CSV table of C-alpha atoms and ligand atoms in Angstrom, one decimal:
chain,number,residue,atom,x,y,z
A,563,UNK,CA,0.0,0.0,0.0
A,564,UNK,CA,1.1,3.7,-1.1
A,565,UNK,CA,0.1,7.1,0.3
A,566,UNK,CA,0.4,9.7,-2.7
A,567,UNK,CA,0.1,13.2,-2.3
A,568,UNK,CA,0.3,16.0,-4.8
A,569,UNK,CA,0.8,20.1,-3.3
A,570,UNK,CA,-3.5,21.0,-2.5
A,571,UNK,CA,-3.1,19.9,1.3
A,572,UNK,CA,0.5,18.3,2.4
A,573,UNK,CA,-0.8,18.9,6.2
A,574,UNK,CA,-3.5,16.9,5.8
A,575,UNK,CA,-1.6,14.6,3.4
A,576,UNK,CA,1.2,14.4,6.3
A,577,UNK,CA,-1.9,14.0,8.9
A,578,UNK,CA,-3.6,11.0,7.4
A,579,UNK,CA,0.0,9.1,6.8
A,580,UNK,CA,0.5,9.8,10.4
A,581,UNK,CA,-2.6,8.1,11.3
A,582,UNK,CA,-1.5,5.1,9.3
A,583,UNK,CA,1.6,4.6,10.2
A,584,UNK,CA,2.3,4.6,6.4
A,585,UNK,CA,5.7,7.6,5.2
A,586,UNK,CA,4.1,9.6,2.1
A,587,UNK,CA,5.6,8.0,-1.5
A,588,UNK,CA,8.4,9.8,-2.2
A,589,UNK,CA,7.1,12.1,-5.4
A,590,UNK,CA,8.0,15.1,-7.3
A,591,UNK,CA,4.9,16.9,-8.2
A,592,UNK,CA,5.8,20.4,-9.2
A,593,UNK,CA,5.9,23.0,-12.6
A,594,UNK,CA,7.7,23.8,-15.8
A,595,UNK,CA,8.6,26.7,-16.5
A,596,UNK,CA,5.6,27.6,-18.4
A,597,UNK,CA,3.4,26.1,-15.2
A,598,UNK,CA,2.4,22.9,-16.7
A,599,UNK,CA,2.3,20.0,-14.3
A,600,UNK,CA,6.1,17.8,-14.0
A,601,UNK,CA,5.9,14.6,-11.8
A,602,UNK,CA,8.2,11.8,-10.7
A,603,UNK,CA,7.5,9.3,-8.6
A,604,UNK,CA,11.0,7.9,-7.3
A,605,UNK,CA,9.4,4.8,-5.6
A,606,UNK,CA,8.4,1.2,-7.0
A,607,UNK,CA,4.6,1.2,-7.3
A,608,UNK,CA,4.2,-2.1,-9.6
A,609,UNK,CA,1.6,-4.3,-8.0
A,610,UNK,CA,0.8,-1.9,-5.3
A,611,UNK,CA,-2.5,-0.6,-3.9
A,612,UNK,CA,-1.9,3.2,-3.9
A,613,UNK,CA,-3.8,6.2,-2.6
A,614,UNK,CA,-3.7,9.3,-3.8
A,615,UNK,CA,-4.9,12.2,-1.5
A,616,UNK,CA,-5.6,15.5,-3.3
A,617,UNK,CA,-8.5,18.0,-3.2
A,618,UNK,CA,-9.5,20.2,-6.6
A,619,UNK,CA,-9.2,23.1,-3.7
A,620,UNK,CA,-8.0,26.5,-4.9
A,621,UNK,CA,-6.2,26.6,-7.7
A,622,UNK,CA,-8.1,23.8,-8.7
A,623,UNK,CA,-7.5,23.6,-11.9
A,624,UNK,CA,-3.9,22.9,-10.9
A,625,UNK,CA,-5.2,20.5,-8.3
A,626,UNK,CA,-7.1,18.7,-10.6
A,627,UNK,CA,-4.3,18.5,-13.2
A,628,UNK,CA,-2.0,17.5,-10.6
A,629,UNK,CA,-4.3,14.7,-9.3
A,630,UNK,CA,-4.6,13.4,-13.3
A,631,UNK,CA,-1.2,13.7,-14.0
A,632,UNK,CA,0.1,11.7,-10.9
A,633,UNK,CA,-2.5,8.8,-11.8
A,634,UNK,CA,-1.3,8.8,-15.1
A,635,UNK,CA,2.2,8.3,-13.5
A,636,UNK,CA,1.0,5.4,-11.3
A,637,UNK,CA,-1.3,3.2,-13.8
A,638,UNK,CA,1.5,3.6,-16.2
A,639,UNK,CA,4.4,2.3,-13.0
A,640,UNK,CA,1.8,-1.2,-12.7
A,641,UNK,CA,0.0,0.0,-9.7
A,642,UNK,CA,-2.2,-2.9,-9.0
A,643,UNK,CA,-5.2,0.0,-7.5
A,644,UNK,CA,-5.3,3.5,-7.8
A,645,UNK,CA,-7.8,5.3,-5.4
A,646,UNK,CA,-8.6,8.8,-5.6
A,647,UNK,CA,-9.0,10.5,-2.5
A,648,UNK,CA,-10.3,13.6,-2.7
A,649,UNK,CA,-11.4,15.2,0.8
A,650,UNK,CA,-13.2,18.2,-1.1
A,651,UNK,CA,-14.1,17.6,-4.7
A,652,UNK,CA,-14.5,20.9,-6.6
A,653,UNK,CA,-16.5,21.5,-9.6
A,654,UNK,CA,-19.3,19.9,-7.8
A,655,UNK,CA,-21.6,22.9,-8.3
A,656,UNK,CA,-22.5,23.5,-11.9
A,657,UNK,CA,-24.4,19.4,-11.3
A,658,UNK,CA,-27.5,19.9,-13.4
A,659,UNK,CA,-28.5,22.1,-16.3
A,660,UNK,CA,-30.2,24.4,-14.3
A,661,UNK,CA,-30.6,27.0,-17.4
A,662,UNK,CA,-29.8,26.8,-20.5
A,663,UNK,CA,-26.3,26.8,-22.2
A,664,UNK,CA,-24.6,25.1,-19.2
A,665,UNK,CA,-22.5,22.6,-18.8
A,666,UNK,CA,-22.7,19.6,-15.9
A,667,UNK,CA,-18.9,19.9,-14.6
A,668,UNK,CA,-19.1,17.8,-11.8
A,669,UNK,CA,-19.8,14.8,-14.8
A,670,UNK,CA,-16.8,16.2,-16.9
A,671,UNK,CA,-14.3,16.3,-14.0
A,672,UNK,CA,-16.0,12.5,-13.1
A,673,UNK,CA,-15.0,11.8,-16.2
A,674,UNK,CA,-11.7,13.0,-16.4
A,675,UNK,CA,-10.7,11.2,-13.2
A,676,UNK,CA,-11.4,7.7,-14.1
A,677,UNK,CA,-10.4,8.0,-17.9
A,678,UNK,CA,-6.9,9.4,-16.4
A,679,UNK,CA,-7.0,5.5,-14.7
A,680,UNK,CA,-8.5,6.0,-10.9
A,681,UNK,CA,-10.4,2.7,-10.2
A,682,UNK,CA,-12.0,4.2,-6.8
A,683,UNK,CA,-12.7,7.2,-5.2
A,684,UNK,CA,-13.1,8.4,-1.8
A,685,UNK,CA,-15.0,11.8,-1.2
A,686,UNK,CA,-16.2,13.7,2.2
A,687,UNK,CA,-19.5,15.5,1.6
A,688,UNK,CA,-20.3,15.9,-2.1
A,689,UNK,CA,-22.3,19.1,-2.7
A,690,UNK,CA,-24.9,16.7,-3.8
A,691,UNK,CA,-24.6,13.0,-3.1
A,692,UNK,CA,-26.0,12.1,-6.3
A,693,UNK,CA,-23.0,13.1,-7.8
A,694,UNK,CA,-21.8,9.8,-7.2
A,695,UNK,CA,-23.0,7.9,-9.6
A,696,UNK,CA,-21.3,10.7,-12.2
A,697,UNK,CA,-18.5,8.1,-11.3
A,698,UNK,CA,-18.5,4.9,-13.4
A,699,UNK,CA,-16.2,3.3,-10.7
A,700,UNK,CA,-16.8,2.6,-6.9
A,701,UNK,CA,-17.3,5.9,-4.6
A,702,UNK,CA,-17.4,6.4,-1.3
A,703,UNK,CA,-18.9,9.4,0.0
A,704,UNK,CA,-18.0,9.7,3.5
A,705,UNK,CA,-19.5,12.3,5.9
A,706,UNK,CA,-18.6,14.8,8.2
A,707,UNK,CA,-21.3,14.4,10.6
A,708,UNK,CA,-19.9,12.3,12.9
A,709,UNK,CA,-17.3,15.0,13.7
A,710,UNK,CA,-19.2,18.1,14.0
A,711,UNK,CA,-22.3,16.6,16.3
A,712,UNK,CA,-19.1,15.7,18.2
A,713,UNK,CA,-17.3,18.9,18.3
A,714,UNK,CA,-20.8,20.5,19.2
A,715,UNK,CA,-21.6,18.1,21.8
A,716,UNK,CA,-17.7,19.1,23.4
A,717,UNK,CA,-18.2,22.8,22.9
A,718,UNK,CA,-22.2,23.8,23.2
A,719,UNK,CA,-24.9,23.3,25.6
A,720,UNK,CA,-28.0,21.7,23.7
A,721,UNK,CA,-30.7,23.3,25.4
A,722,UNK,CA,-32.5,25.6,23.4
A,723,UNK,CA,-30.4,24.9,20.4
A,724,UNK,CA,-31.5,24.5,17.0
A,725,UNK,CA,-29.4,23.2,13.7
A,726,UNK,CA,-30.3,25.5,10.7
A,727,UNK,CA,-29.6,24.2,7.1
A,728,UNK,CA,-29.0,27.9,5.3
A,729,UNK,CA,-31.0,27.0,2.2
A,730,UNK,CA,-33.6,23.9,1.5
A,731,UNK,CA,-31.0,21.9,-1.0
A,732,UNK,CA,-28.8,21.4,2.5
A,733,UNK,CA,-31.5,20.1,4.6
A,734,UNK,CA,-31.1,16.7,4.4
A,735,UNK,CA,-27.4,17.0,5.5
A,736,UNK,CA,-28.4,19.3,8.6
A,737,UNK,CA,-31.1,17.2,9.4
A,738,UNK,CA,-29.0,14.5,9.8
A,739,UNK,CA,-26.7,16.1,12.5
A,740,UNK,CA,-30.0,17.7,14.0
A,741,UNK,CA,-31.2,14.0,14.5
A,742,UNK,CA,-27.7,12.8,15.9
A,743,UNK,CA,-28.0,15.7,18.3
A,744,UNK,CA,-31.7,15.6,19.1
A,745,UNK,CA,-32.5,19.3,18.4
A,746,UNK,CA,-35.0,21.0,16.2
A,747,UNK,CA,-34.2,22.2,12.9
A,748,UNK,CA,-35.0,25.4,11.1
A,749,UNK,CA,-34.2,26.4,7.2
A,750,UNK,CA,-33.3,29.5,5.6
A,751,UNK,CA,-35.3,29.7,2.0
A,752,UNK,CA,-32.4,31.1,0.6
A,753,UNK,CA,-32.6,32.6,-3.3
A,754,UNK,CA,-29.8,32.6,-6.0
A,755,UNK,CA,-30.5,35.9,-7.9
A,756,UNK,CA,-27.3,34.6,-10.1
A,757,UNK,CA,-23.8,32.7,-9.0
A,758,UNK,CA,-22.2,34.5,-6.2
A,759,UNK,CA,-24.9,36.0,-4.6
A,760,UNK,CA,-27.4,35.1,-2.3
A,761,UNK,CA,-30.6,36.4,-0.7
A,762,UNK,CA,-32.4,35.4,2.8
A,763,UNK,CA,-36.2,34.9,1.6
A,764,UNK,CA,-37.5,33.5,4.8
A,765,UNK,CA,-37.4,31.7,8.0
A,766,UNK,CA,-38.9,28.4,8.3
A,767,UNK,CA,-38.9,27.7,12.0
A,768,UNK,CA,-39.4,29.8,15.4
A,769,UNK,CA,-35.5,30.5,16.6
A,770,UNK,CA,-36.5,33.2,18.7
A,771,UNK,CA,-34.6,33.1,21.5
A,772,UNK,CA,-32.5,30.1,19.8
A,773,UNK,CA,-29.1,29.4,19.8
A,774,UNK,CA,-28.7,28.5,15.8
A,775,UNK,CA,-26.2,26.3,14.4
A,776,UNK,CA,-25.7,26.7,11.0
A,777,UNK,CA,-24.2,23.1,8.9
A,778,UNK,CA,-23.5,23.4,5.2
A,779,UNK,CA,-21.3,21.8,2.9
A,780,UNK,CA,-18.9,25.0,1.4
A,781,UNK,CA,-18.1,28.3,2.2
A,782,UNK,CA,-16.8,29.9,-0.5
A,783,UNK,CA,-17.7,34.3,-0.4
A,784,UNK,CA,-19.4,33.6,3.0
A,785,UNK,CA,-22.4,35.3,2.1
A,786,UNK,CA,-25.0,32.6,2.6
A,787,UNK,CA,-23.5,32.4,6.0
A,788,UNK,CA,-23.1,35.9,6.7
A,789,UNK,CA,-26.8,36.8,5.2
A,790,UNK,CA,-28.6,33.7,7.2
A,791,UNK,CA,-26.3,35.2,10.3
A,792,UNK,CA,-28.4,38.6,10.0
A,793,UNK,CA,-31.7,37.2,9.1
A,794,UNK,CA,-31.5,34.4,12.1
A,795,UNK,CA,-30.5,37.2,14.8
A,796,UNK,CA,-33.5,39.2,12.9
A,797,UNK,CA,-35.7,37.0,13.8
A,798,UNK,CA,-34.7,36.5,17.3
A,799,UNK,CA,-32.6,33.6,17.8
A,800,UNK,CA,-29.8,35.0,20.8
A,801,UNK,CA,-26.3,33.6,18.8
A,802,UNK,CA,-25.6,32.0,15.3
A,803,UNK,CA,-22.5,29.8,14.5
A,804,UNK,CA,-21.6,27.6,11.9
A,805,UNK,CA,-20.0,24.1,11.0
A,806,UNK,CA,-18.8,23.6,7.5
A,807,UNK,CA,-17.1,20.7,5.5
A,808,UNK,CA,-15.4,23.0,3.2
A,809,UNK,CA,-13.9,26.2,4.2
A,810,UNK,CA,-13.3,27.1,0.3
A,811,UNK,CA,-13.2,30.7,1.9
A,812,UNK,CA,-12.2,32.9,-1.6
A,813,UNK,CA,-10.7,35.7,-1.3
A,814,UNK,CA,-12.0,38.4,1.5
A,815,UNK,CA,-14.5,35.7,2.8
A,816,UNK,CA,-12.2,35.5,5.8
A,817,UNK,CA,-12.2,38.9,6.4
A,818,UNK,CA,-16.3,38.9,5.7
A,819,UNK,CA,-16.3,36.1,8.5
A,820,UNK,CA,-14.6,38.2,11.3
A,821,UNK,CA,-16.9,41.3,10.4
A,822,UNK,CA,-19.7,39.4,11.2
A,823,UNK,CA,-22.0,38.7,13.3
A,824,UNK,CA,-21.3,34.8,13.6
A,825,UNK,CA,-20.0,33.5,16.8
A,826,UNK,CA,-17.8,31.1,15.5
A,827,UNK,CA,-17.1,29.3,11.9
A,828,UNK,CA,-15.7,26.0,12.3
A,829,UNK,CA,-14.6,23.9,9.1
A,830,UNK,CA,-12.6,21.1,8.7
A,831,UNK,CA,-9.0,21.2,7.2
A,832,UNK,CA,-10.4,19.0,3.8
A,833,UNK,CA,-8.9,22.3,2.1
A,834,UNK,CA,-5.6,23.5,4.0
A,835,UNK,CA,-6.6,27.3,5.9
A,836,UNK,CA,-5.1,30.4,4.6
A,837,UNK,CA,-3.0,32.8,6.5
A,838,UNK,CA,-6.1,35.0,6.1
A,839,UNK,CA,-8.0,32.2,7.7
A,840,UNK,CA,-6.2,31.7,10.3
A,841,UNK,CA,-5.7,35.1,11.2
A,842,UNK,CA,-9.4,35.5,11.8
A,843,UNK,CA,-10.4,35.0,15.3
A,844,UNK,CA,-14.0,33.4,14.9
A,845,UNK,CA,-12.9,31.0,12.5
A,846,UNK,CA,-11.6,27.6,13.6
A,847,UNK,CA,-10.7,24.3,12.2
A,848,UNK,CA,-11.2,20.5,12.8
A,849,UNK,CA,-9.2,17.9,11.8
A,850,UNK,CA,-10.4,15.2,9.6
A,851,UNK,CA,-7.5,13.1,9.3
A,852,UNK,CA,-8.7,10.3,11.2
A,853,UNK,CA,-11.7,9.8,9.2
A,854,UNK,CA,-10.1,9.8,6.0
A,855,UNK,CA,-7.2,7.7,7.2
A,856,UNK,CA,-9.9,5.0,8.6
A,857,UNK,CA,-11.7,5.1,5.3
A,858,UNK,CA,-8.3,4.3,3.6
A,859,UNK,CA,-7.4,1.6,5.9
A,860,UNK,CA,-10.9,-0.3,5.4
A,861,UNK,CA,-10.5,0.1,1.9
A,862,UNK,CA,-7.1,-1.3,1.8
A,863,UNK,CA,-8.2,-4.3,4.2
A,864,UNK,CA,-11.4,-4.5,2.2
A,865,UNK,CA,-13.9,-3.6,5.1
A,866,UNK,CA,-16.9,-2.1,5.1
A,867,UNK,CA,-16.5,1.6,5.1
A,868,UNK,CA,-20.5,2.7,5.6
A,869,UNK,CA,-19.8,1.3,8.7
A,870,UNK,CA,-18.3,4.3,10.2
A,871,UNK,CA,-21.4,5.8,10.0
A,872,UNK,CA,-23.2,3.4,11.8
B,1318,R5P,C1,-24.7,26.0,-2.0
B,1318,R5P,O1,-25.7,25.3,-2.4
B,1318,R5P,C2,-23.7,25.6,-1.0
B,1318,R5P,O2,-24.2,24.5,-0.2
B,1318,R5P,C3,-23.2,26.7,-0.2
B,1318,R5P,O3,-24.3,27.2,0.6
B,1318,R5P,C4,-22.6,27.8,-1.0
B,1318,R5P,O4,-21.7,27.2,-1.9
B,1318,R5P,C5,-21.9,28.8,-0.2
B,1318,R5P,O5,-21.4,29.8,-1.0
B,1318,R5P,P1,-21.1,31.3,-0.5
B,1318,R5P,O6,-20.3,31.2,0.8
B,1318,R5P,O7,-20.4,31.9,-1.6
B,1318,R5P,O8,-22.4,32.0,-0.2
């Protein structure tokens, strides 16, 4: 067995082969002088059952070259299996023609994965989990959940606390950590006027007097968050913080964050935080390392990995 990184998240990378006891292959992923993608690996793959952890994270085009390029360099050293592990995959959003003259990314990057040779893939809260079965190969989509109902049960008191999914395409996902929790639920009917840009509608639930925990999947501007921050404390609920997969935070989203009116943002280090991030007092992150290392051990020894969920 092989642990495989390319440059999105070497903490994370260094992390998970810390958790399995297992030194990262010894690889040379980096650019040309015109920025196109050079790798070496300097270790014997042939027969071996590698792993390959990289996120399409920011610059994700580079990630995602990066991540094609080093299969390519292992299905064409004999690995025997190459998983994909992909903590955040990116181009998950544009999933669906939603108007016309679109295209379905999430299918096209799909694509692009297993033709490069990937034979499995491993993935932590896919914007949508029908996304899938855009992959023609076995994928695991493995949650978050169990971390953050942890995390809140170690740093909140549950009485008069209520999970709020910030728009109805993320209610099944706060609902889930709701029912871990036992707490009510509330949704923000969040609108889309166009990408980038979000709108508070309504509330659907009473969270007056409330403390509201927001769960989503990505933060990217931090304007759902920041918007559903305003319109929660509008309508009377006494504190608002939030748990996130995916702290995509773009540029000035940190800085957005800490202006805010949120208590606290907490997202996991599936993409590796900024300088900016970390420079921002009411963001804070949790490590997922453990959960992705476990779901690489069970693959390797061929054990159930919906388990962990149990
Ligand atoms: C949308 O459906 C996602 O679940 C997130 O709510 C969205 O990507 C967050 O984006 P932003 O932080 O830019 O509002």
């Amino acid at each position: 067995m092989k642990l495989v990184t390319g440059n999105s998240n070497r903490a994370l990378a260094q992390s998970v082969a810390s958790y399995l006891e297992l030194p990262l292959t010894d690889c040379t992923v980096k650019r040309f002088a015109d920025k196109e993608v050079y790798v070496e690996v300097h270790e014997n793959v042939r027969g071996e059952d590698v792993f390959i952890l990289q996120s399409t994270s920011f610059p994700a085009n580079d990630n995602l070259m990066e991540l094609l390029i080093l299969t390519d360099a292992l299905r064409r050293s004999s690995a025997r299996r190459i998983t994909a592990v992909v903590p955040y995959f990116g181009y998950a959003r544009q999933d669906r023609r939603a108007t016309g003259r679109t295209p379905i990314s999430a299918k096209l990057v799909a694509n692009l994965i297993a033709e490069a040779g990937v034979n499995r893939v491993i993935t932590l809260d896919l914007h949508a989990s029908q996304i899938q079965g855009f992959f023609d190969i076995p994928t695991d989509n493995l949650y978050a959940a169990p971390i953050i109902t942890r995390d809140i049960l170690d740093n909140y008191k549950l009485e008069n606390t209520m999970i709020v999914s910030p728009d109805v395409g993320g209610v099944a996902r706060a609902r889930a950590v709701a029912q871990r929790l036992g707490t009510d639920l509330a949704i923000v009917d969040k609108r889309r006027p166009k990408a980038g840009v979000s709108e508070v509608m309504n509330i659907i639930g009473d969270v007056s007097g409330q403390a509201c925990i927001l769960i989503d999947d990505i933060v990217d501007s931090g304007g759902t968050l920041v918007n559903a921050a305003e319109a929660l404390l509008k309508a009377g609920a006494k504190e608002v913080s939030a748990y996130i997969t995916h702290g995509v935070l773009s540029e000035g989203a940190s800085e957005r964050i800490g202006a805010s009116k949120l208590k606290e943002l907490v997202v996991t280090d599936s993409i590796e935080a900024t300088p900016a991030q970390r420079a921002t007092a009411n963001i804070r992150h949790m490590g997922i390392a453990p959960l992705i290392g476990e779901a690489i051990a069970r693959t390797a020894s061929e054990q159930s990995v919906s388990s962990l969920f149990d």
